[in-house]
Amino acid sequence: MDTAVAEEETPQAPATEAFEPTIVAFVCNWCTYTAADLAGTSRLVQRPNVRLVRMMCTGMVDPKYVIKALLGGADAVLISGCHPGDCHYINGNYKARRRVKLLNDILDQFGIDRRRLKLTWVGASEGNEFAETVNDLIEEIRELGPIETRDMMVL
Amino acid sequence: MATTAKVDVPGSDPVLGVQEFLKLLLRQGEIGGVFVQTHLNPHGMPMPTLITDPERLDRADPLAPAFPMNAARMAARLTHGRSGDRVAAVLRPCEIRAFVELVKLNQGSMDEILLIGFDCLGAYSNRNYPRYIGGDDPMSLTSGFLGKTGGSEDTAQSDYDIAEACQSCENLEPLGADIGIGLVGMDLGDHFVVTAHTPQGEAVLSRLGLADVEDPSARRAAMDALVEKRTAYRNAMFERTHEATSTLAGLSEFFARCVNCYNCRAACPVCYCKECVFLTDVFDHKPWQYLGWARHKGMLKMPTDTLFFHLTRLAHMSTSCVGCGQCSNACPNDIPVMELFRTVGARTQAGFDYVPGRSFDEPPPLSVFKADEFPEVAGAD
Ligand code: SF4
Ligand code: SF4
Ligand code: SF4
């Protein structure tokens, strides 16, 4: 691609083109995991950037899972569960929302961009939505560049 | 409400005045015991002590500029279950706030406790308090520390001052207490005041037969000045800390001396878990894991998980951080832990419009939720 050429000519420019974001996605068993599965069986093109972690519910995603993923070099974390009102465990998704709000407030104080942690609701039948969410996030993070932790020796 | 009564100070020593007040409560049968910081050794650190014999209150020194530990944890133990009698706990404002947080987490109870707070003028760190007392009897130094008008401006010694947490504490009034001891702006050689802040405190005070007084405006003015000074100090501390940790590299530098001893967690009154996950098998890593991680980047700092620990602790408890500074006090390597936890806590608390220890009616933010909130995080649909 032409930007790759430009990159050779101006080596100080960020190597965004070569950068492939790694995204850790915590998805709930009942909704988003099923949607991801559907996206797969529907043969929608899915890029290999995402590492899916199936949880029973987004309500059980402790903040430490997110922190560990980001410190471990994940460029972004996606948490995705059932739409409001649809949670298999009634309200786990609302609990997840408070935790994401909390983590956003903490992490951006240390220079971790808010866009690196995303919460979405994707229902079991929404394979298209899931593919779209993931692709949008990949694009967004590609522009943002790699996370600082990738190059840090002391964590 | 808010009855305010006057307590006369014998021998021009407010420490004796507080002791007399506590003895009165015990002798009149209002309480079955007093939980109060007490000198148990001639020169050592005063420790939280449960006293049932009024005669034993002679070495009680709650106002001493010593703060060995946040006693909220102990107060929680004293009230988690029944004792059969009411205990008066004399606590600093930050200890009261931490206790309130623990009650909300079902680790303590208000059923058998009478909270007695006081205008808190701060304390030296556990390292500096022994330097402060030198070879003297610590009891004799407390009234000097308080100053003649309770609100001593000259807490600074030649090369140290009261703890950073205390210098940056703007919540020095005992607002959550049943009874508050008012010291600031008082003529402490003569008297101080006690104010009821709750119906329980009101009932107790009314039975003691003390002379009612109006809350003197001198206290208000002196308190406002002190709060203003500490707030300014706090704001500068927030700014400095935020600047130093605004990147992960900065945060790493901030904790460069951390040896993962977890003393900060052990000392923290609101790190609420009976067993911290960082002390479980989850972090009992295997040799092959270490080697694998080292190969990943070519090197691995050990002990591992330092920032992971601090960031997780922030996520778990910063909404309840009461700013007591015991984390910094307990750190063997003088890392300003309180500064970071207060700075981040101020942000996370504001995010949920939550003030730890303010009210029993406000549940800890991560224990509740609403269906329609934080649309910027994820919409209602
Ligand atoms: S984090 Fe530090 S300052 Fe905050 S409550 Fe715990 S010990 Fe006190
Ligand atoms: S760091 Fe977290 S897990 Fe550990 S005691 Fe504190 S709140 Fe509990
Ligand atoms: S007390 Fe200090 S050295 Fe120990 S874990 Fe906490 S910050 Fe690290």
Coordinates of C-alpha atoms and ligand atoms in Angstrom, one line a residue:
Chain A
M1 CA 0.0 0.0 0.0
D2 CA 1.1 3.5 -0.6
T3 CA 1.3 4.4 3.1
A4 CA 3.8 1.6 3.5
V5 CA 6.1 3.5 1.0
A6 CA 5.5 6.7 2.8
E7 CA 6.5 5.0 6.0
E8 CA 9.9 4.0 4.5
E9 CA 10.6 7.5 3.4
T10 CA 9.7 9.0 6.8
P11 CA 10.8 6.5 9.4
Q12 CA 9.8 8.8 12.3
A13 CA 6.1 8.4 11.4
P14 CA 4.3 5.9 13.5
A15 CA 4.2 2.5 11.9
T16 CA 0.4 2.3 12.1
E17 CA 0.1 0.3 8.9
A18 CA 2.2 -2.6 10.3
F19 CA 0.4 -2.5 13.7
E20 CA -2.2 -5.2 14.2
P21 CA -4.2 -4.6 17.4
T22 CA -4.8 -7.5 19.8
I23 CA -8.2 -7.3 21.4
V24 CA -9.3 -9.4 24.4
A25 CA -13.1 -9.8 24.4
F26 CA -15.0 -11.0 27.5
V27 CA -18.3 -12.1 26.1
C28 CA -21.3 -13.6 27.9
N29 CA -22.3 -17.2 27.2
W30 CA -25.9 -16.4 26.6
C31 CA -25.8 -13.5 24.2
T32 CA -22.6 -12.2 22.7
Y33 CA -20.8 -15.5 22.6
T34 CA -23.8 -17.0 20.8
A35 CA -23.7 -14.0 18.4
A36 CA -20.0 -14.6 17.8
D37 CA -20.7 -18.2 17.1
L38 CA -23.4 -17.2 14.7
A39 CA -21.1 -14.8 12.9
G40 CA -18.8 -17.8 12.5
T41 CA -21.4 -20.2 11.2
S42 CA -22.8 -17.5 8.9
R43 CA -19.3 -17.3 7.4
L44 CA -19.0 -13.6 8.0
V45 CA -15.4 -12.5 7.6
Q46 CA -13.8 -12.2 11.1
R47 CA -10.4 -10.9 11.6
P48 CA -7.9 -12.8 13.8
N49 CA -7.3 -9.9 16.2
V50 CA -9.8 -10.9 18.8
R51 CA -9.2 -13.4 21.6
L52 CA -12.6 -14.4 22.9
V53 CA -13.0 -15.3 26.5
R54 CA -16.4 -16.8 27.3
M55 CA -17.9 -15.8 30.6
M56 CA -21.2 -17.0 32.0
C57 CA -22.1 -13.3 32.5
T58 CA -20.5 -9.9 32.0
G59 CA -21.5 -9.4 35.6
M60 CA -18.6 -11.7 36.6
V61 CA -15.9 -9.7 34.8
D62 CA -13.9 -8.5 37.8
P63 CA -11.9 -5.3 37.1
K64 CA -8.7 -7.3 37.5
Y65 CA -9.4 -9.3 34.4
V66 CA -9.4 -6.1 32.4
I67 CA -6.4 -4.6 34.1
K68 CA -4.4 -7.9 33.6
A69 CA -5.3 -8.0 29.9
L70 CA -4.2 -4.3 29.3
L71 CA -1.0 -4.7 31.3
G72 CA -0.3 -7.9 29.5
G73 CA -0.3 -6.1 26.2
A74 CA -3.8 -6.3 24.9
D75 CA -4.4 -3.1 22.9
A76 CA -8.1 -3.0 23.9
V77 CA -10.6 -4.9 25.9
L78 CA -14.1 -5.5 24.8
I79 CA -16.8 -6.6 27.2
S80 CA -20.0 -7.6 25.6
G81 CA -23.2 -9.0 27.0
C82 CA -27.0 -9.1 26.7
H83 CA -29.1 -6.1 26.0
P84 CA -30.6 -4.4 29.1
G85 CA -33.5 -6.4 30.3
D86 CA -32.2 -9.6 28.5
C87 CA -29.5 -10.6 31.0
H88 CA -29.8 -14.3 31.7
Y89 CA -28.9 -13.5 35.4
I90 CA -31.3 -10.5 35.3
N91 CA -28.9 -7.6 36.0
G92 CA -25.3 -8.7 35.4
N93 CA -24.9 -6.4 32.5
Y94 CA -25.8 -3.4 34.6
K95 CA -23.1 -4.3 37.1
A96 CA -20.7 -4.6 34.3
R97 CA -21.6 -1.1 33.2
R98 CA -20.7 0.3 36.6
R99 CA -17.3 -1.5 36.6
V100 CA -16.5 -0.2 33.1
K101 CA -17.4 3.3 34.2
L102 CA -15.1 2.9 37.2
L103 CA -12.2 1.4 35.2
N104 CA -12.5 4.2 32.6
D105 CA -12.2 6.8 35.4
I106 CA -9.1 5.0 36.8
L107 CA -7.3 3.9 33.7
D108 CA -7.3 7.2 31.8
Q109 CA -5.6 8.9 34.8
F110 CA -2.6 6.8 33.9
G111 CA -2.7 7.6 30.2
I112 CA -4.7 4.6 29.1
D113 CA -7.1 6.0 26.5
R114 CA -10.8 5.4 27.3
R115 CA -11.3 3.9 23.8
R116 CA -9.2 0.9 24.9
L117 CA -12.1 -0.4 27.0
K118 CA -15.4 -0.9 25.4
L119 CA -18.7 -2.2 26.6
T120 CA -21.4 -3.2 24.2
W121 CA -24.7 -5.1 24.2
V122 CA -25.0 -7.8 21.5
G123 CA -27.9 -10.2 21.5
A124 CA -27.7 -13.9 20.6
S125 CA -29.2 -13.4 17.1
E126 CA -27.0 -10.4 16.2
G127 CA -24.1 -12.1 14.5
N128 CA -23.8 -9.1 12.1
E129 CA -23.7 -6.6 14.9
F130 CA -20.9 -8.6 16.6
A131 CA -18.8 -8.7 13.5
E132 CA -19.4 -5.0 13.0
T133 CA -18.6 -4.0 16.6
V134 CA -15.3 -5.9 16.5
N135 CA -14.3 -4.5 13.1
D136 CA -15.0 -1.0 14.2
L137 CA -13.0 -1.5 17.4
I138 CA -10.1 -2.9 15.4
E139 CA -10.1 0.2 13.2
E140 CA -10.3 2.5 16.1
I141 CA -7.5 0.9 17.9
R142 CA -5.4 0.7 14.8
E143 CA -5.6 4.5 14.6
L144 CA -4.8 4.8 18.3
G145 CA -1.7 2.7 18.0
P146 CA -0.3 0.0 20.3
I147 CA -0.7 0.2 24.1
E148 CA 2.2 1.5 26.1
T149 CA 2.4 -1.7 28.1
R150 CA 3.7 -3.6 25.1
D151 CA 7.1 -2.0 25.4
M152 CA 7.3 -1.6 29.1
M153 CA 9.8 -3.8 30.9
V154 CA 8.6 -3.0 34.5
L155 CA 5.0 -3.6 35.3
Chain B
M1 CA -31.1 18.9 67.5
A2 CA -27.4 19.1 68.0
T3 CA -27.1 19.8 71.7
T4 CA -23.8 21.2 72.6
A5 CA -22.5 20.9 76.2
K6 CA -19.4 22.2 77.9
V7 CA -16.8 19.9 79.5
D8 CA -14.5 21.6 82.0
V9 CA -10.8 20.8 81.8
P10 CA -9.1 19.9 85.1
G11 CA -5.5 21.0 85.7
S12 CA -5.5 22.9 82.4
D13 CA -5.0 19.6 80.5
P14 CA -7.6 18.7 77.9
V15 CA -6.3 15.1 77.9
L16 CA -7.6 14.9 81.5
G17 CA -10.8 16.5 80.4
V18 CA -11.4 13.8 77.8
Q19 CA -10.6 11.1 80.3
E20 CA -13.0 12.5 82.8
F21 CA -15.7 12.6 80.2
L22 CA -15.2 9.0 79.3
K23 CA -15.1 8.0 83.0
L24 CA -18.4 9.8 83.5
L25 CA -19.9 7.7 80.6
L26 CA -18.7 4.5 82.2
R27 CA -19.7 5.4 85.8
Q28 CA -23.2 6.4 84.8
G29 CA -23.6 3.1 83.1
E30 CA -24.2 4.6 79.6
I31 CA -21.7 2.2 78.2
G32 CA -20.0 -1.0 79.3
G33 CA -16.6 -0.2 77.9
V34 CA -14.5 2.4 76.1
F35 CA -12.4 1.6 73.0
V36 CA -9.7 4.2 73.0
Q37 CA -6.1 4.8 72.0
T38 CA -4.1 4.2 75.2
H39 CA -0.5 4.2 76.3
L40 CA 0.4 0.8 77.5
N41 CA 4.1 1.4 77.8
P42 CA 6.0 4.3 79.3
H43 CA 7.3 5.6 76.0
G44 CA 5.9 3.5 73.2
M45 CA 3.1 3.9 70.8
P46 CA -0.5 4.2 72.2
M47 CA -2.6 1.4 70.9
P48 CA -6.4 0.9 70.5
T49 CA -7.5 -0.6 73.8
L50 CA -10.8 -1.8 75.2
I51 CA -11.2 -0.5 78.7
T52 CA -14.0 -1.5 81.2
D53 CA -12.5 -0.2 84.5
P54 CA -12.8 3.6 84.8
E55 CA -9.5 3.7 86.7
R56 CA -7.7 2.2 83.7
L57 CA -8.5 5.3 81.7
D58 CA -5.6 7.2 83.2
R59 CA -3.4 6.4 80.2
A60 CA -6.0 6.9 77.6
D61 CA -4.7 9.5 75.1
P62 CA -7.0 9.6 72.0
L63 CA -5.8 13.1 71.1
A64 CA -2.1 12.3 71.0
P65 CA -0.5 12.9 67.6
A66 CA 0.0 9.2 67.2
F67 CA -2.0 7.0 64.7
P68 CA -0.5 3.5 64.8
M69 CA -3.3 2.0 62.8
N70 CA -6.8 2.7 61.6
A71 CA -8.9 1.3 64.4
A72 CA -12.0 1.0 62.3
R73 CA -11.1 -2.6 61.6
M74 CA -10.9 -3.3 65.4
A75 CA -14.2 -1.5 66.0
A76 CA -15.8 -3.6 63.3
R77 CA -14.6 -6.7 65.1
L78 CA -16.0 -5.4 68.4
T79 CA -19.5 -5.0 66.8
H80 CA -19.7 -7.9 64.3
G81 CA -22.1 -10.0 66.5
R82 CA -23.3 -9.3 69.9
S83 CA -21.4 -8.4 73.0
G84 CA -24.3 -7.7 75.3
D85 CA -23.3 -4.1 76.1
R86 CA -22.7 -0.8 74.4
V87 CA -19.1 0.3 73.8
A88 CA -18.0 3.8 73.2
A89 CA -15.4 4.0 70.5
V90 CA -13.2 7.1 70.5
L91 CA -12.1 7.4 66.9
R92 CA -10.6 9.9 64.5
P93 CA -12.9 11.2 61.8
C94 CA -11.2 9.1 59.1
E95 CA -11.6 6.0 61.4
I96 CA -15.3 6.8 61.8
R97 CA -15.7 7.1 58.0
A98 CA -13.9 3.8 57.5
F99 CA -16.1 2.2 60.1
V100 CA -19.2 3.4 58.4
E101 CA -17.9 1.9 55.2
L102 CA -17.4 -1.5 56.9
V103 CA -20.9 -1.4 58.4
K104 CA -22.3 -0.9 55.0
L105 CA -20.3 -3.9 53.9
N106 CA -21.8 -5.9 56.7
Q107 CA -18.5 -6.2 58.5
G108 CA -19.5 -4.2 61.6
S109 CA -22.7 -2.9 63.2
M110 CA -24.0 0.3 64.8
D111 CA -26.2 -1.7 67.2
E112 CA -23.9 -1.7 70.2
I113 CA -21.6 1.2 69.6
L114 CA -21.5 4.8 70.6
L115 CA -19.2 6.7 68.2
I116 CA -17.2 9.5 69.8
G117 CA -15.2 11.6 67.4
F118 CA -13.1 14.7 67.8
D119 CA -11.7 17.6 65.8
C120 CA -8.7 15.9 64.4
L121 CA -5.5 17.9 64.3
G122 CA -3.5 15.1 62.8
A123 CA -0.7 12.8 63.8
Y124 CA 2.9 12.1 63.1
S125 CA 3.8 8.9 61.2
N126 CA 4.7 5.8 63.1
R127 CA 8.3 6.5 62.3
N128 CA 8.1 10.1 63.5
Y129 CA 6.0 9.9 66.6
P130 CA 8.8 8.2 68.7
R131 CA 11.1 11.0 67.6
Y132 CA 8.4 13.5 68.7
I133 CA 8.2 12.0 72.2
G134 CA 11.9 11.5 72.6
G135 CA 12.5 10.5 76.2
D136 CA 9.5 12.3 77.6
D137 CA 6.3 10.9 78.9
P138 CA 4.1 11.1 75.8
M139 CA 1.0 12.0 78.0
S140 CA 2.7 15.2 78.9
L141 CA 3.1 16.3 75.3
T142 CA -0.4 15.9 73.9
S143 CA -1.8 19.2 75.2
G144 CA 1.2 21.0 73.9
F145 CA 0.6 19.5 70.5
L146 CA -3.1 20.6 70.5
G147 CA -2.0 24.1 71.3
K148 CA -3.8 26.5 73.6
T149 CA -6.6 27.1 71.2
G150 CA -7.0 23.6 69.6
G151 CA -5.9 24.1 66.1
S152 CA -2.2 24.4 66.6
E153 CA -0.5 25.9 63.6
D154 CA 2.9 24.8 64.6
T155 CA 2.8 21.0 64.1
A156 CA 6.1 21.2 62.1
Q157 CA 9.2 19.9 63.8
S158 CA 12.7 20.7 62.7
D159 CA 12.7 18.1 59.8
Y160 CA 9.3 16.5 59.8
D161 CA 5.6 17.4 60.2
I162 CA 2.3 15.5 60.8
A163 CA 1.7 12.9 58.1
E164 CA 1.0 13.9 54.6
A165 CA -2.5 12.4 54.9
C166 CA -3.2 14.6 57.8
Q167 CA -1.8 17.7 56.2
S168 CA -4.0 17.1 53.2
C169 CA -7.1 16.1 55.2
E170 CA -10.0 18.5 54.9
N171 CA -12.5 16.2 56.7
L172 CA -11.3 16.8 60.2
E173 CA -14.7 17.3 61.8
P174 CA -16.2 14.3 63.4
L175 CA -19.5 14.5 61.5
G176 CA -20.5 10.9 61.5
A177 CA -20.0 10.5 65.2
D178 CA -22.8 10.2 67.7
I179 CA -20.9 12.7 69.9
G180 CA -18.2 15.0 68.6
I181 CA -15.6 16.5 70.8
G182 CA -15.0 20.1 69.7
L183 CA -11.4 21.3 70.2
V184 CA -10.7 23.7 67.5
G185 CA -10.9 27.4 68.5
M186 CA -11.5 26.4 72.2
D187 CA -9.7 27.7 75.2
L188 CA -8.4 24.3 75.9
G189 CA -6.9 25.1 79.3
D190 CA -10.4 25.8 80.5
H191 CA -12.9 23.7 78.5
F192 CA -13.9 22.0 75.3
V193 CA -17.4 21.2 74.0
V194 CA -19.2 18.0 73.1
T195 CA -21.9 18.0 70.5
A196 CA -24.6 15.3 69.7
H197 CA -24.9 14.6 66.0
T198 CA -27.4 11.7 66.3
P199 CA -30.5 10.8 68.4
Q200 CA -28.4 8.3 70.3
G201 CA -25.7 10.9 71.0
E202 CA -28.5 13.3 72.0
A203 CA -30.0 10.9 74.4
V204 CA -26.7 10.1 76.1
L205 CA -25.6 13.7 76.4
S206 CA -28.9 14.8 77.9
R207 CA -28.5 12.3 80.7
L208 CA -25.0 13.4 81.7
G209 CA -26.1 16.7 83.3
L210 CA -23.5 18.9 81.6
A211 CA -24.1 22.6 81.1
D212 CA -25.5 23.4 77.6
V213 CA -23.7 26.0 75.6
E214 CA -24.1 27.5 72.1
D215 CA -21.6 26.1 69.6
P216 CA -19.3 29.1 69.7
S217 CA -18.7 30.9 66.5
A218 CA -15.0 31.0 67.4
R219 CA -14.9 27.3 66.7
R220 CA -16.5 27.7 63.3
A221 CA -14.1 30.4 62.2
A222 CA -11.1 28.5 63.4
M223 CA -12.3 25.3 61.8
D224 CA -13.0 27.0 58.5
A225 CA -9.5 28.4 58.4
L226 CA -8.0 25.0 59.1
V227 CA -10.1 23.3 56.5
E228 CA -9.2 25.9 54.0
K229 CA -5.5 25.5 54.7
R230 CA -5.7 21.7 54.4
T231 CA -7.8 21.8 51.3
A232 CA -5.2 23.9 49.6
Y233 CA -2.5 21.5 50.7
R234 CA -4.6 18.6 49.4
N235 CA -5.2 20.2 46.0
A236 CA -1.5 20.8 45.5
M237 CA -0.9 17.1 46.5
F238 CA -3.5 16.0 44.0
E239 CA -1.8 18.0 41.2
R240 CA 1.7 16.8 42.0
T241 CA 0.6 13.1 42.2
H242 CA -1.5 13.3 39.1
E243 CA 1.4 14.8 37.2
A244 CA 3.8 12.1 38.4
T245 CA 1.5 9.3 37.4
S246 CA -0.2 10.5 34.2
T247 CA 1.5 7.8 32.2
L248 CA 2.0 4.1 32.9
A249 CA 5.8 4.8 32.8
G250 CA 5.3 7.4 35.5
L251 CA 3.2 5.0 37.6
S252 CA 5.9 2.4 37.2
E253 CA 8.4 4.9 38.5
F254 CA 6.1 5.9 41.3
F255 CA 6.1 2.2 42.5
A256 CA 9.8 1.6 41.6
R257 CA 10.6 0.8 45.3
C258 CA 7.6 -1.5 45.8
V259 CA 8.5 -4.9 47.0
N260 CA 5.0 -6.4 46.9
C261 CA 4.8 -6.8 50.7
Y262 CA 1.1 -5.8 50.6
N263 CA 1.5 -4.0 53.9
C264 CA -0.5 -1.1 52.4
R265 CA -3.4 -3.5 51.9
A266 CA -3.1 -5.0 55.4
A267 CA -3.1 -1.5 56.9
C268 CA -6.0 -0.3 54.8
P269 CA -9.3 -0.3 56.8
V270 CA -11.4 -0.5 53.7
C271 CA -9.6 -3.3 51.8
Y272 CA -12.5 -5.4 52.8
C273 CA -11.7 -8.9 51.7
K274 CA -11.1 -11.6 54.3
E275 CA -8.6 -13.1 51.9
C276 CA -7.0 -10.8 49.3
V277 CA -6.8 -12.5 45.9
F278 CA -3.2 -11.4 45.6
L279 CA -2.4 -13.7 48.5
T280 CA -4.1 -16.7 47.0
D281 CA -2.8 -19.6 44.8
V282 CA -3.8 -17.5 41.8
F283 CA -0.5 -15.7 42.2
D284 CA 1.5 -18.7 43.1
H285 CA 3.1 -18.8 39.7
K286 CA 5.0 -21.8 38.4
P287 CA 8.7 -21.7 37.3
W288 CA 7.8 -22.4 33.7
Q289 CA 5.4 -19.4 33.7
Y290 CA 8.1 -17.1 34.9
L291 CA 10.5 -18.3 32.3
G292 CA 7.8 -18.0 29.6
W293 CA 7.0 -14.4 30.6
A294 CA 10.7 -13.6 30.7
R295 CA 11.2 -15.0 27.2
H296 CA 8.3 -12.9 25.9
K297 CA 10.2 -9.6 26.4
G298 CA 13.6 -10.9 27.2
M299 CA 13.4 -10.1 30.9
L300 CA 11.0 -10.1 33.8
K301 CA 11.0 -8.0 36.9
M302 CA 10.4 -10.1 40.1
P303 CA 8.3 -10.0 42.1
T304 CA 5.8 -9.7 39.3
D305 CA 2.3 -8.1 39.2
T306 CA 3.3 -4.9 41.1
L307 CA 1.2 -2.5 39.0
F308 CA -1.4 -5.2 38.6
F309 CA -1.8 -5.3 42.4
H310 CA -2.0 -1.5 42.8
L311 CA -4.4 -1.0 39.9
T312 CA -6.7 -3.8 41.1
R313 CA -6.7 -2.4 44.6
L314 CA -7.6 1.0 43.2
A315 CA -10.5 -0.6 41.3
H316 CA -11.7 -2.6 44.3
M317 CA -11.6 0.0 47.0
S318 CA -10.8 3.5 45.9
T319 CA -14.4 4.5 46.0
S320 CA -14.2 3.8 49.8
C321 CA -10.8 5.4 50.4
V322 CA -11.1 7.6 53.4
G323 CA -7.7 9.2 53.1
C324 CA -6.4 8.0 56.5
G325 CA -2.9 7.5 55.1
Q326 CA -2.3 4.2 56.9
C327 CA -1.1 2.7 53.6
S328 CA 1.7 5.2 53.4
N329 CA 2.4 4.7 57.1
A330 CA 2.8 1.0 56.6
C331 CA 5.0 1.1 53.5
P332 CA 8.5 0.0 54.4
N333 CA 9.9 1.9 51.4
D334 CA 8.2 5.3 51.9
I335 CA 6.1 5.1 48.8
P336 CA 3.4 7.8 49.0
V337 CA 0.6 5.3 48.6
M338 CA -2.0 7.5 50.2
E339 CA -1.3 10.3 47.7
L340 CA -2.1 8.0 44.8
F341 CA -5.2 6.4 46.3
R342 CA -6.6 9.7 47.4
T343 CA -6.0 11.3 44.0
V344 CA -7.6 8.4 42.1
G345 CA -10.2 8.0 44.8
A346 CA -11.3 11.6 44.5
R347 CA -12.0 10.9 40.8
T348 CA -13.8 7.5 41.2
Q349 CA -15.8 8.8 44.1
A350 CA -16.9 11.9 42.1
G351 CA -17.8 9.5 39.2
F352 CA -20.5 7.9 41.4
D353 CA -21.3 11.0 43.4
Y354 CA -20.2 9.0 46.5
V355 CA -18.5 10.2 49.7
P356 CA -17.2 7.3 51.7
G357 CA -18.4 7.3 55.3
R358 CA -20.9 10.1 54.7
S359 CA -24.1 8.2 55.2
F360 CA -25.5 4.8 55.9
D361 CA -28.2 5.5 53.3
E362 CA -25.6 5.6 50.4
P363 CA -24.7 2.1 49.4
P364 CA -21.1 1.5 48.1
P365 CA -21.3 2.3 44.4
L366 CA -20.2 -1.1 43.1
S367 CA -22.9 -2.9 45.2
V368 CA -25.8 -1.3 43.3
F369 CA -26.8 -0.2 39.8
K370 CA -29.6 1.5 38.0
A371 CA -31.2 0.6 34.7
D372 CA -30.7 4.0 33.2
E373 CA -27.3 5.4 34.0
F374 CA -24.0 6.1 32.4
P375 CA -25.2 6.2 28.8
E376 CA -21.8 7.3 27.7
V377 CA -20.4 3.9 28.8
A378 CA -23.1 1.8 27.2
G379 CA -26.5 3.1 26.1
A380 CA -29.9 2.0 27.6
D381 CA -30.4 -0.2 24.6
Ligands
SF4_1 S1 -6.0 3.5 50.6 FE1 -4.7 4.3 52.2 S2 -5.6 6.3 52.7 FE2 -7.2 5.2 51.6 S3 -8.4 4.2 53.2 FE3 -6.8 2.7 52.6 S4 -5.1 3.1 54.0 FE4 -6.5 4.9 54.2
SF4_2 S1 -6.8 -5.6 46.9 FE1 -8.9 -6.2 46.3 S2 -8.9 -8.4 46.6 FE2 -7.2 -7.6 47.8 S3 -8.1 -7.1 49.8 FE3 -8.2 -5.2 48.6 S4 -10.2 -5.3 47.8 FE4 -9.8 -7.3 48.4
SF4_3 S1 3.5 -1.3 51.4 FE1 4.8 -0.2 49.9 S2 6.3 -1.8 49.3 FE2 4.6 -2.9 50.3 S3 3.2 -3.4 48.6 FE3 2.4 -1.5 49.4 S4 3.5 0.1 48.1 FE4 4.6 -1.9 47.8

